[in-house]
CSV table of C-alpha atoms in Angstrom, one decimal:
chain,number,residue,atom,x,y,z
A,1030,UNK,CA,0.0,0.0,0.0
A,1031,UNK,CA,1.3,3.5,-0.8
A,1032,UNK,CA,1.4,5.9,1.9
A,1033,UNK,CA,-0.4,9.4,1.7
A,1034,UNK,CA,0.9,12.7,2.5
A,1035,UNK,CA,-1.4,13.0,5.7
A,1036,UNK,CA,-0.1,9.3,6.7
A,1037,UNK,CA,3.4,10.7,7.5
A,1038,UNK,CA,2.5,12.8,10.4
A,1039,UNK,CA,2.2,11.0,13.8
A,1040,UNK,CA,2.2,13.4,16.5
A,1041,UNK,CA,2.2,17.2,16.2
A,1042,UNK,CA,4.0,18.3,19.3
A,1043,UNK,CA,3.0,21.8,19.1
A,1044,UNK,CA,-0.6,20.9,18.3
A,1045,UNK,CA,-0.6,18.5,21.2
A,1046,UNK,CA,0.8,20.9,23.6
A,1047,UNK,CA,-2.0,23.5,22.6
A,1048,UNK,CA,-4.6,20.8,23.0
A,1049,UNK,CA,-3.2,20.0,26.5
A,1050,UNK,CA,-3.2,23.4,27.5
A,1051,UNK,CA,-6.9,24.1,26.9
A,1052,UNK,CA,-9.3,23.9,29.4
A,1053,UNK,CA,-12.1,21.2,29.3
A,1054,UNK,CA,-14.7,19.7,31.7
A,1055,UNK,CA,-14.6,16.2,30.2
A,1056,UNK,CA,-12.1,14.3,28.2
A,1057,UNK,CA,-12.2,10.8,26.4
A,1058,UNK,CA,-9.2,9.0,25.6
A,1059,UNK,CA,-9.6,5.8,23.3
A,1060,UNK,CA,-6.6,3.7,22.4
A,1061,UNK,CA,-6.6,0.3,20.4
A,1062,UNK,CA,-4.6,-1.7,18.2
A,1063,UNK,CA,-5.5,-1.6,14.5
A,1064,UNK,CA,-4.6,-3.8,11.5
A,1065,UNK,CA,-3.0,-1.9,8.5
A,1066,UNK,CA,-3.8,-4.8,6.3
A,1067,UNK,CA,-7.5,-5.1,7.2
A,1068,UNK,CA,-9.7,-6.1,4.3
A,1069,UNK,CA,-12.9,-5.1,5.9
A,1070,UNK,CA,-13.3,-1.8,7.8
A,1071,UNK,CA,-15.2,-3.5,10.5
A,1072,UNK,CA,-12.0,-5.4,11.5
A,1073,UNK,CA,-10.8,-1.9,12.8
A,1074,UNK,CA,-13.9,-0.5,13.9
A,1075,UNK,CA,-15.1,-3.2,16.5
A,1076,UNK,CA,-12.9,-1.7,19.1
A,1077,UNK,CA,-14.6,1.6,18.8
A,1078,UNK,CA,-17.9,0.2,19.2
A,1079,UNK,CA,-17.3,-1.4,22.4
A,1080,UNK,CA,-15.3,1.7,23.8
A,1081,UNK,CA,-18.3,4.1,22.9
A,1082,UNK,CA,-20.5,1.8,25.1
A,1083,UNK,CA,-18.2,2.0,28.0
A,1084,UNK,CA,-17.6,5.7,27.5
A,1085,UNK,CA,-21.4,6.5,27.8
A,1086,UNK,CA,-21.5,4.5,31.0
A,1087,UNK,CA,-18.5,6.4,32.5
A,1088,UNK,CA,-20.0,9.6,31.4
A,1089,UNK,CA,-23.5,8.9,33.0
A,1090,UNK,CA,-21.4,8.0,36.3
A,1091,UNK,CA,-19.6,11.4,36.1
A,1092,UNK,CA,-23.1,13.0,36.0
A,1093,UNK,CA,-22.8,14.5,32.6
A,1094,UNK,CA,-26.0,15.6,31.1
A,1095,UNK,CA,-27.5,13.5,28.4
A,1096,UNK,CA,-27.5,16.1,25.6
A,1097,UNK,CA,-23.7,16.5,26.3
A,1098,UNK,CA,-23.0,12.8,26.4
A,1099,UNK,CA,-24.6,12.7,22.8
A,1100,UNK,CA,-22.6,15.7,21.6
A,1101,UNK,CA,-19.4,14.3,23.0
A,1102,UNK,CA,-19.9,10.9,21.4
A,1103,UNK,CA,-21.4,12.1,18.1
A,1104,UNK,CA,-18.0,12.6,16.1
A,1105,UNK,CA,-16.7,9.3,17.5
A,1106,UNK,CA,-19.8,7.5,16.4
A,1107,UNK,CA,-19.6,8.8,12.7
A,1108,UNK,CA,-16.3,7.2,12.4
A,1109,UNK,CA,-17.7,3.8,12.7
A,1110,UNK,CA,-19.0,3.7,9.2
A,1111,UNK,CA,-16.2,5.7,7.4
A,1112,UNK,CA,-14.7,2.9,5.2
A,1113,UNK,CA,-11.9,5.0,4.1
A,1114,UNK,CA,-10.7,6.0,7.5
A,1115,UNK,CA,-10.5,2.4,8.7
A,1116,UNK,CA,-8.7,1.1,5.4
A,1117,UNK,CA,-5.7,3.8,6.2
A,1118,UNK,CA,-4.6,2.7,9.5
A,1119,UNK,CA,-1.2,1.7,11.2
A,1120,UNK,CA,-0.4,-0.6,14.1
A,1121,UNK,CA,-2.3,1.6,16.7
A,1122,UNK,CA,-5.0,4.2,16.9
A,1123,UNK,CA,-5.7,7.1,19.3
A,1124,UNK,CA,-9.0,9.2,19.5
A,1125,UNK,CA,-8.8,12.1,21.8
A,1126,UNK,CA,-12.1,13.9,22.5
A,1127,UNK,CA,-12.7,17.2,24.6
A,1128,UNK,CA,-15.6,19.5,24.7
A,1129,UNK,CA,-14.3,21.3,21.5
A,1130,UNK,CA,-11.9,19.0,19.8
A,1131,UNK,CA,-11.7,15.6,18.3
A,1132,UNK,CA,-8.2,14.5,17.6
A,1133,UNK,CA,-7.2,11.3,15.6
A,1134,UNK,CA,-3.6,10.0,15.8
A,1135,UNK,CA,-2.4,7.0,13.9
A,1136,UNK,CA,0.3,5.3,15.8
A,1137,UNK,CA,3.3,3.3,14.4
A,1138,UNK,CA,3.2,0.7,17.2
A,1139,UNK,CA,0.4,-1.5,18.7
A,1140,UNK,CA,-1.0,-0.2,21.9
A,1141,UNK,CA,-3.1,-1.9,24.5
A,1142,UNK,CA,-6.9,-1.3,24.5
A,1143,UNK,CA,-7.8,1.4,26.8
A,1144,UNK,CA,-10.8,3.8,27.5
A,1145,UNK,CA,-10.2,6.7,29.9
A,1146,UNK,CA,-13.1,9.1,30.7
A,1147,UNK,CA,-12.1,12.1,33.1
A,1148,UNK,CA,-11.4,15.7,33.3
A,1149,UNK,CA,-8.0,15.4,31.4
A,1150,UNK,CA,-6.8,13.7,28.5
A,1151,UNK,CA,-4.7,10.4,29.0
A,1152,UNK,CA,-1.7,10.8,26.8
A,1153,UNK,CA,0.9,8.5,28.0
A,1154,UNK,CA,0.5,5.8,25.1
A,1155,UNK,CA,1.3,8.9,22.6
A,1156,UNK,CA,5.1,9.6,23.9
A,1157,UNK,CA,6.8,6.5,22.4
A,1158,UNK,CA,5.8,8.2,19.1
A,1159,UNK,CA,7.9,11.3,19.8
A,1160,UNK,CA,10.7,10.3,22.2
A,1161,UNK,CA,12.6,8.4,20.6
A,1162,UNK,CA,10.7,8.5,17.3
A,1163,UNK,CA,9.3,5.1,16.5
A,1164,UNK,CA,8.8,5.7,12.7
A,1165,UNK,CA,11.6,6.8,10.2
A,1166,UNK,CA,12.2,7.2,6.6
A,1167,UNK,CA,14.3,5.3,4.2
A,1168,UNK,CA,15.4,7.5,1.1
A,1169,UNK,CA,16.6,5.3,-1.8
A,1170,UNK,CA,18.8,7.5,-4.2
A,1171,UNK,CA,20.6,6.6,-7.2
A,1172,UNK,CA,21.1,8.3,-10.6
A,1173,UNK,CA,18.1,6.1,-11.9
A,1174,UNK,CA,15.4,6.3,-9.3
A,1175,UNK,CA,14.1,8.1,-6.3
A,1176,UNK,CA,12.0,6.2,-3.4
A,1177,UNK,CA,10.9,7.3,-0.2
A,1178,UNK,CA,9.7,4.7,2.4
A,1179,UNK,CA,7.7,5.5,5.5
A,1180,UNK,CA,8.9,2.7,8.0
A,1181,UNK,CA,8.2,1.4,11.4
A,1182,UNK,CA,9.7,-1.9,13.1
A,1183,UNK,CA,6.7,-3.8,11.4
A,1184,UNK,CA,7.3,-2.7,7.7
A,1185,UNK,CA,7.5,0.1,5.1
A,1186,UNK,CA,5.2,1.8,2.7
A,1187,UNK,CA,6.2,3.6,-0.5
A,1188,UNK,CA,5.4,7.5,-0.3
A,1189,UNK,CA,3.7,8.7,-3.5
A,1190,UNK,CA,6.1,11.1,-4.8
A,1191,UNK,CA,4.5,12.0,-8.0
A,1192,UNK,CA,2.3,14.9,-6.9
A,1193,UNK,CA,5.6,16.6,-5.9
A,1194,UNK,CA,7.2,17.0,-9.2
A,1195,UNK,CA,10.4,15.3,-8.0
A,1196,UNK,CA,12.7,14.1,-10.7
A,1197,UNK,CA,12.9,10.4,-10.7
A,1198,UNK,CA,16.2,10.2,-12.2
A,1199,UNK,CA,19.3,12.2,-13.0
A,1200,UNK,CA,18.6,12.2,-16.7
A,1201,UNK,CA,15.1,13.5,-15.8
A,1202,UNK,CA,16.4,16.2,-13.8
A,1203,UNK,CA,19.0,17.4,-16.4
A,1204,UNK,CA,16.3,17.2,-19.1
A,1205,UNK,CA,14.2,19.4,-17.1
A,1206,UNK,CA,17.1,21.8,-16.3
A,1207,UNK,CA,17.9,22.2,-20.0
A,1208,UNK,CA,14.5,22.8,-21.2
A,1209,UNK,CA,14.3,25.7,-18.7
A,1210,UNK,CA,17.4,27.3,-20.1
A,1211,UNK,CA,16.3,30.6,-22.3
A,1212,UNK,CA,18.9,29.7,-25.0
A,1213,UNK,CA,17.7,26.2,-25.3
A,1214,UNK,CA,13.9,26.6,-25.2
A,1215,UNK,CA,13.4,27.2,-28.8
A,1216,UNK,CA,16.9,26.0,-29.9
A,1217,UNK,CA,16.6,24.9,-33.7
A,1218,UNK,CA,17.9,21.4,-34.3
A,1219,UNK,CA,18.1,21.7,-38.0
A,1220,UNK,CA,20.7,23.1,-40.0
A,1221,UNK,CA,24.4,22.4,-40.2
A,1222,UNK,CA,25.7,19.7,-37.8
A,1223,UNK,CA,22.0,18.8,-36.7
A,1224,UNK,CA,20.4,15.4,-37.6
A,1225,UNK,CA,16.7,14.7,-37.2
A,1226,UNK,CA,15.6,12.3,-34.6
A,1227,UNK,CA,15.6,8.7,-36.0
A,1228,UNK,CA,17.5,9.4,-39.1
A,1229,UNK,CA,20.8,10.4,-40.7
A,1230,UNK,CA,21.2,12.2,-44.0
A,1231,UNK,CA,22.8,9.9,-46.5
A,1232,UNK,CA,25.4,12.3,-47.5
A,1233,UNK,CA,26.4,13.0,-43.8
A,1234,UNK,CA,24.4,16.3,-43.7
A,1235,UNK,CA,21.4,16.9,-41.5
A,1236,UNK,CA,17.9,17.5,-42.7
A,1237,UNK,CA,14.2,17.3,-41.7
A,1238,UNK,CA,11.6,19.3,-39.9
A,1239,UNK,CA,12.4,18.9,-36.2
A,1240,UNK,CA,11.6,22.3,-34.4
A,1241,UNK,CA,12.8,22.2,-30.9
A,1242,UNK,CA,15.4,20.2,-28.8
A,1243,UNK,CA,17.7,20.3,-25.6
A,1244,UNK,CA,21.3,19.3,-25.1
A,1245,UNK,CA,22.2,16.1,-23.5
A,1246,UNK,CA,24.4,15.8,-20.5
A,1247,UNK,CA,27.8,15.7,-22.2
A,1248,UNK,CA,27.3,19.0,-24.0
A,1249,UNK,CA,27.2,21.1,-20.7
A,1250,UNK,CA,30.8,20.0,-19.8
A,1251,UNK,CA,29.6,19.3,-16.3
A,1252,UNK,CA,31.3,16.7,-14.1
A,1253,UNK,CA,29.2,13.8,-13.1
A,1254,UNK,CA,29.2,14.9,-9.2
A,1255,UNK,CA,28.1,18.5,-10.3
A,1256,UNK,CA,25.2,17.1,-12.2
A,1257,UNK,CA,24.2,14.7,-9.3
A,1258,UNK,CA,24.3,17.7,-6.9
A,1259,UNK,CA,21.8,19.7,-9.3
A,1260,UNK,CA,19.6,16.6,-9.2
A,1261,UNK,CA,19.6,16.3,-5.6
A,1262,UNK,CA,18.8,19.8,-4.9
A,1263,UNK,CA,15.8,19.3,-7.0
A,1264,UNK,CA,14.9,16.1,-5.0
A,1265,UNK,CA,15.3,18.2,-1.6
A,1266,UNK,CA,13.1,20.9,-2.9
A,1267,UNK,CA,10.3,18.5,-3.4
A,1268,UNK,CA,10.8,16.3,-0.4
A,1269,UNK,CA,10.9,19.6,1.7
A,1270,UNK,CA,7.4,20.4,0.7
A,1271,UNK,CA,6.1,16.9,1.8
A,1272,UNK,CA,8.1,16.5,5.3
A,1273,UNK,CA,8.0,20.1,6.3
A,1274,UNK,CA,8.8,20.1,10.0
A,1275,UNK,CA,9.2,16.4,10.3
A,1276,UNK,CA,12.0,15.3,12.5
A,1277,UNK,CA,11.8,11.5,12.3
A,1278,UNK,CA,15.2,9.9,11.4
A,1279,UNK,CA,16.1,9.6,7.9
A,1280,UNK,CA,18.4,6.7,6.6
A,1281,UNK,CA,19.7,7.0,3.2
A,1282,UNK,CA,20.3,4.2,0.9
A,1283,UNK,CA,22.8,5.1,-1.9
A,1284,UNK,CA,26.5,4.8,-2.9
A,1285,UNK,CA,29.0,6.6,-0.5
A,1286,UNK,CA,29.4,9.5,-2.6
A,1287,UNK,CA,25.6,10.3,-3.2
A,1288,UNK,CA,25.1,10.0,0.4
A,1289,UNK,CA,27.7,12.3,1.1
A,1290,UNK,CA,26.2,14.8,-1.4
A,1291,UNK,CA,22.7,14.4,-0.3
A,1292,UNK,CA,23.8,15.3,3.5
A,1293,UNK,CA,25.5,18.4,2.0
A,1294,UNK,CA,22.5,19.7,0.0
A,1295,UNK,CA,19.6,18.5,2.0
A,1296,UNK,CA,17.7,20.8,4.5
A,1297,UNK,CA,16.2,17.6,6.2
A,1298,UNK,CA,17.4,18.0,9.9
A,1299,UNK,CA,17.6,14.4,11.1
A,1300,UNK,CA,19.7,12.3,8.5
A,1301,UNK,CA,21.5,9.5,10.4
A,1302,UNK,CA,25.1,9.2,9.8
A,1303,UNK,CA,24.7,5.4,9.0
A,1304,UNK,CA,23.2,4.4,5.9
A,1305,UNK,CA,22.3,1.4,3.5
A,1306,UNK,CA,25.5,1.0,1.5
A,1307,UNK,CA,25.5,0.4,-2.3
A,1308,UNK,CA,22.9,1.3,-5.0
A,1309,UNK,CA,19.2,0.6,-4.0
A,1310,UNK,CA,18.1,-0.1,-7.6
A,1311,UNK,CA,17.9,-4.0,-7.3
A,1312,UNK,CA,16.4,-3.9,-3.8
A,1313,UNK,CA,12.8,-4.2,-2.9
A,1314,UNK,CA,11.0,-2.1,-0.5
A,1315,UNK,CA,11.0,-5.0,1.9
A,1316,UNK,CA,14.8,-5.5,1.6
A,1317,UNK,CA,15.5,-1.9,2.2
A,1318,UNK,CA,13.3,-1.9,5.3
A,1319,UNK,CA,15.3,-5.2,6.2
A,1320,UNK,CA,18.7,-3.4,5.9
A,1321,UNK,CA,17.7,-0.4,7.6
A,1322,UNK,CA,16.1,-2.1,10.6
A,1323,UNK,CA,19.2,-2.7,12.6
A,1324,UNK,CA,20.5,1.1,12.0
A,1325,UNK,CA,17.4,2.3,13.4
A,1326,UNK,CA,17.4,-0.1,16.5
A,1327,UNK,CA,21.1,1.0,17.1
A,1328,UNK,CA,20.0,4.6,16.9
A,1329,UNK,CA,17.0,4.2,19.2
A,1330,UNK,CA,19.3,2.2,21.8
A,1331,UNK,CA,21.7,4.8,21.6
A,1332,UNK,CA,19.5,7.6,22.3
A,1333,UNK,CA,18.1,5.9,25.3
A,1334,UNK,CA,21.4,5.2,26.8
A,1335,UNK,CA,22.6,8.9,26.2
A,1336,UNK,CA,19.3,10.0,28.0
A,1337,UNK,CA,19.8,7.6,30.9
A,1338,UNK,CA,23.4,8.8,31.2
A,1339,UNK,CA,22.3,12.4,31.3
A,1340,UNK,CA,19.7,11.5,33.9
A,1341,UNK,CA,22.3,9.7,36.3
A,1342,UNK,CA,24.6,12.7,36.1
A,1343,UNK,CA,21.7,15.1,37.0
A,1344,UNK,CA,20.7,12.8,39.8
A,1345,UNK,CA,24.5,12.7,41.0
A,1346,UNK,CA,24.3,16.6,41.2
A,1347,UNK,CA,21.0,16.5,43.2
A,1348,UNK,CA,18.9,17.6,40.3
A,1349,UNK,CA,16.6,14.7,40.0
A,1350,UNK,CA,14.2,12.6,41.9
A,1351,UNK,CA,12.3,9.3,41.6
A,1352,UNK,CA,9.8,10.5,44.2
A,1353,UNK,CA,6.2,10.8,42.7
A,1354,UNK,CA,5.2,13.7,44.8
A,1355,UNK,CA,8.4,15.6,44.1
A,1356,UNK,CA,8.3,14.8,40.3
A,1357,UNK,CA,4.7,15.9,40.1
A,1358,UNK,CA,5.4,19.3,41.6
A,1359,UNK,CA,8.5,19.8,39.6
A,1360,UNK,CA,6.6,18.8,36.3
A,1361,UNK,CA,3.9,21.2,37.1
A,1362,UNK,CA,6.3,24.1,37.8
A,1363,UNK,CA,8.2,23.4,34.7
A,1364,UNK,CA,11.4,22.2,36.3
A,1365,UNK,CA,11.6,18.7,34.8
A,1366,UNK,CA,14.0,18.4,31.7
A,1367,UNK,CA,13.8,14.6,31.1
A,1368,UNK,CA,11.3,12.0,32.4
A,1369,UNK,CA,11.3,8.4,32.4
A,1370,UNK,CA,8.0,6.8,33.0
A,1371,UNK,CA,7.0,2.9,33.1
A,1372,UNK,CA,4.8,1.9,30.0
A,1373,UNK,CA,3.0,-0.9,31.9
A,1374,UNK,CA,2.6,0.6,35.3
A,1375,UNK,CA,-0.6,2.6,36.4
A,1376,UNK,CA,-0.8,4.7,39.6
A,1377,UNK,CA,-4.2,6.0,40.0
A,1378,UNK,CA,-5.0,9.0,42.3
A,1379,UNK,CA,-5.3,12.6,42.5
A,1380,UNK,CA,-2.9,15.5,42.9
A,1381,UNK,CA,-3.7,19.1,44.2
A,1382,UNK,CA,-1.0,21.3,42.8
A,1383,UNK,CA,-1.9,24.2,45.0
A,1384,UNK,CA,-1.5,22.3,48.2
A,1385,UNK,CA,0.8,19.7,46.7
A,1386,UNK,CA,-1.4,17.1,48.2
A,1387,UNK,CA,-1.3,13.5,46.7
A,1388,UNK,CA,-3.9,10.8,47.2
A,1389,UNK,CA,-3.6,7.4,45.7
A,1390,UNK,CA,-6.7,5.2,44.7
A,1391,UNK,CA,-6.7,1.5,44.2
A,1392,UNK,CA,-9.0,2.0,41.1
A,1393,UNK,CA,-9.4,4.7,38.7
A,1394,UNK,CA,-12.8,6.0,39.8
A,1395,UNK,CA,-14.8,8.9,38.3
A,1396,UNK,CA,-12.5,11.6,39.2
A,1397,UNK,CA,-9.3,9.9,39.4
A,1398,UNK,CA,-6.2,10.3,37.3
A,1399,UNK,CA,-3.3,8.0,36.2
A,1400,UNK,CA,-0.4,9.8,38.0
A,1401,UNK,CA,2.2,8.7,35.9
A,1402,UNK,CA,0.4,10.2,32.8
A,1403,UNK,CA,-0.2,13.4,34.8
A,1404,UNK,CA,3.6,13.9,35.3
A,1405,UNK,CA,4.2,13.0,31.7
A,1406,UNK,CA,1.7,15.6,30.5
A,1407,UNK,CA,3.0,18.5,32.5
A,1408,UNK,CA,6.6,17.7,31.8
A,1409,UNK,CA,5.7,17.8,27.9
A,1410,UNK,CA,3.5,20.8,28.4
A,1411,UNK,CA,6.4,22.7,29.8
A,1412,UNK,CA,8.7,21.5,26.8
A,1413,UNK,CA,10.4,18.5,28.8
A,1414,UNK,CA,11.2,15.3,27.1
A,1415,UNK,CA,9.2,12.2,27.9
A,1416,UNK,CA,10.3,8.5,27.6
A,1417,UNK,CA,7.7,5.8,28.2
A,1418,UNK,CA,9.6,2.7,28.4
A,1419,UNK,CA,9.4,-1.0,29.2
A,1420,UNK,CA,10.8,-2.3,32.5
A,1421,UNK,CA,14.1,-3.1,30.9
A,1422,UNK,CA,14.5,0.4,29.5
A,1423,UNK,CA,14.0,2.3,32.6
A,1424,UNK,CA,16.8,4.1,34.4
A,1425,UNK,CA,16.0,2.2,37.6
A,1426,UNK,CA,13.4,0.2,39.6
A,1427,UNK,CA,11.1,3.2,40.2
A,1428,UNK,CA,8.2,3.7,38.0
A,1429,UNK,CA,9.4,7.1,37.1
A,1430,UNK,CA,12.6,9.0,37.2
A,1431,UNK,CA,13.2,12.8,36.5
A,1432,UNK,CA,16.0,15.0,36.0
A,1433,UNK,CA,15.4,18.7,36.8
A,1434,UNK,CA,16.3,21.9,35.1
A,1435,UNK,CA,17.3,23.6,38.4
């Protein structure tokens, strides 16, 4: 399946911060796994049907008026029969609903089914899509082809580059450049030394009626690397329109000198040093994904290792904590720089920021919040970095650990 442009954007960090900063009286947070290869829309919509029923009961328990319940659930119910929506999914899906917004986030990893109804959005399952990025790009470059793959650990989809006007080969790029040169736009190809296309004059002289033409590469006198540089500039111009402010890692599959030129000309800000060596022309999308997988895995491990090392340094300087109370207070005050929280641990309760009073609950309850989610939310809103990790990736035995800015 070919990836569409709107499929490339996982979590818009600025938009999420704005959403979390808005006041709301009621918030619905739905998470569930999806099947990107589903044939029937119902395969992916069954989770939502079940969640809507549970959400309705939870809203009634919170005392939400029936007209308000209907309005909150209306845009979510409309998705059930949207066949196109359900046929363009990834591994997981998040549906966030507040008094004024409905937000849909396709996730490049599977998530456990979860329905949280409360006064704040539950966002902890979103953070693995942002820190570190769980999706990435593979850009396959050669003199003969350009391919962009949008990848997760589960697979890759080719991105449709046709609407961007990106030259698909060096020959196409140079042909386009030549046609743009004023002196070549109406360059006659008849006359002395010119041979019409498809024939040669018997006496060695040219003839025929061809009206317009352009020079081939050899006539320009340019070196091959200069021509490739022009070609890659044109590729970068097109990709910049598509990728915009994206920051997911990019792995380049190309011969060494093409990779080096691309790093020099591209404006994309997260091109990994390691790449897939050799010409990608004869490699399938699946083979390129297989070759790139160990590169991205090393990159993610290194990012997490560096983050844990920085966390340890901060703790050694007294700038950190694994105390839930201390971290909640610091996160709300904007003091948390980096936060590690356990993915598979839920700590329910409530926290009063004015009095800095923490209460722990055994069950979620109608007014409770998941406290690790609360710490993550405030860290993120205040421009901190949040790593949601499995037990073996945490920086210690505690379910959270934070480093402080001051």
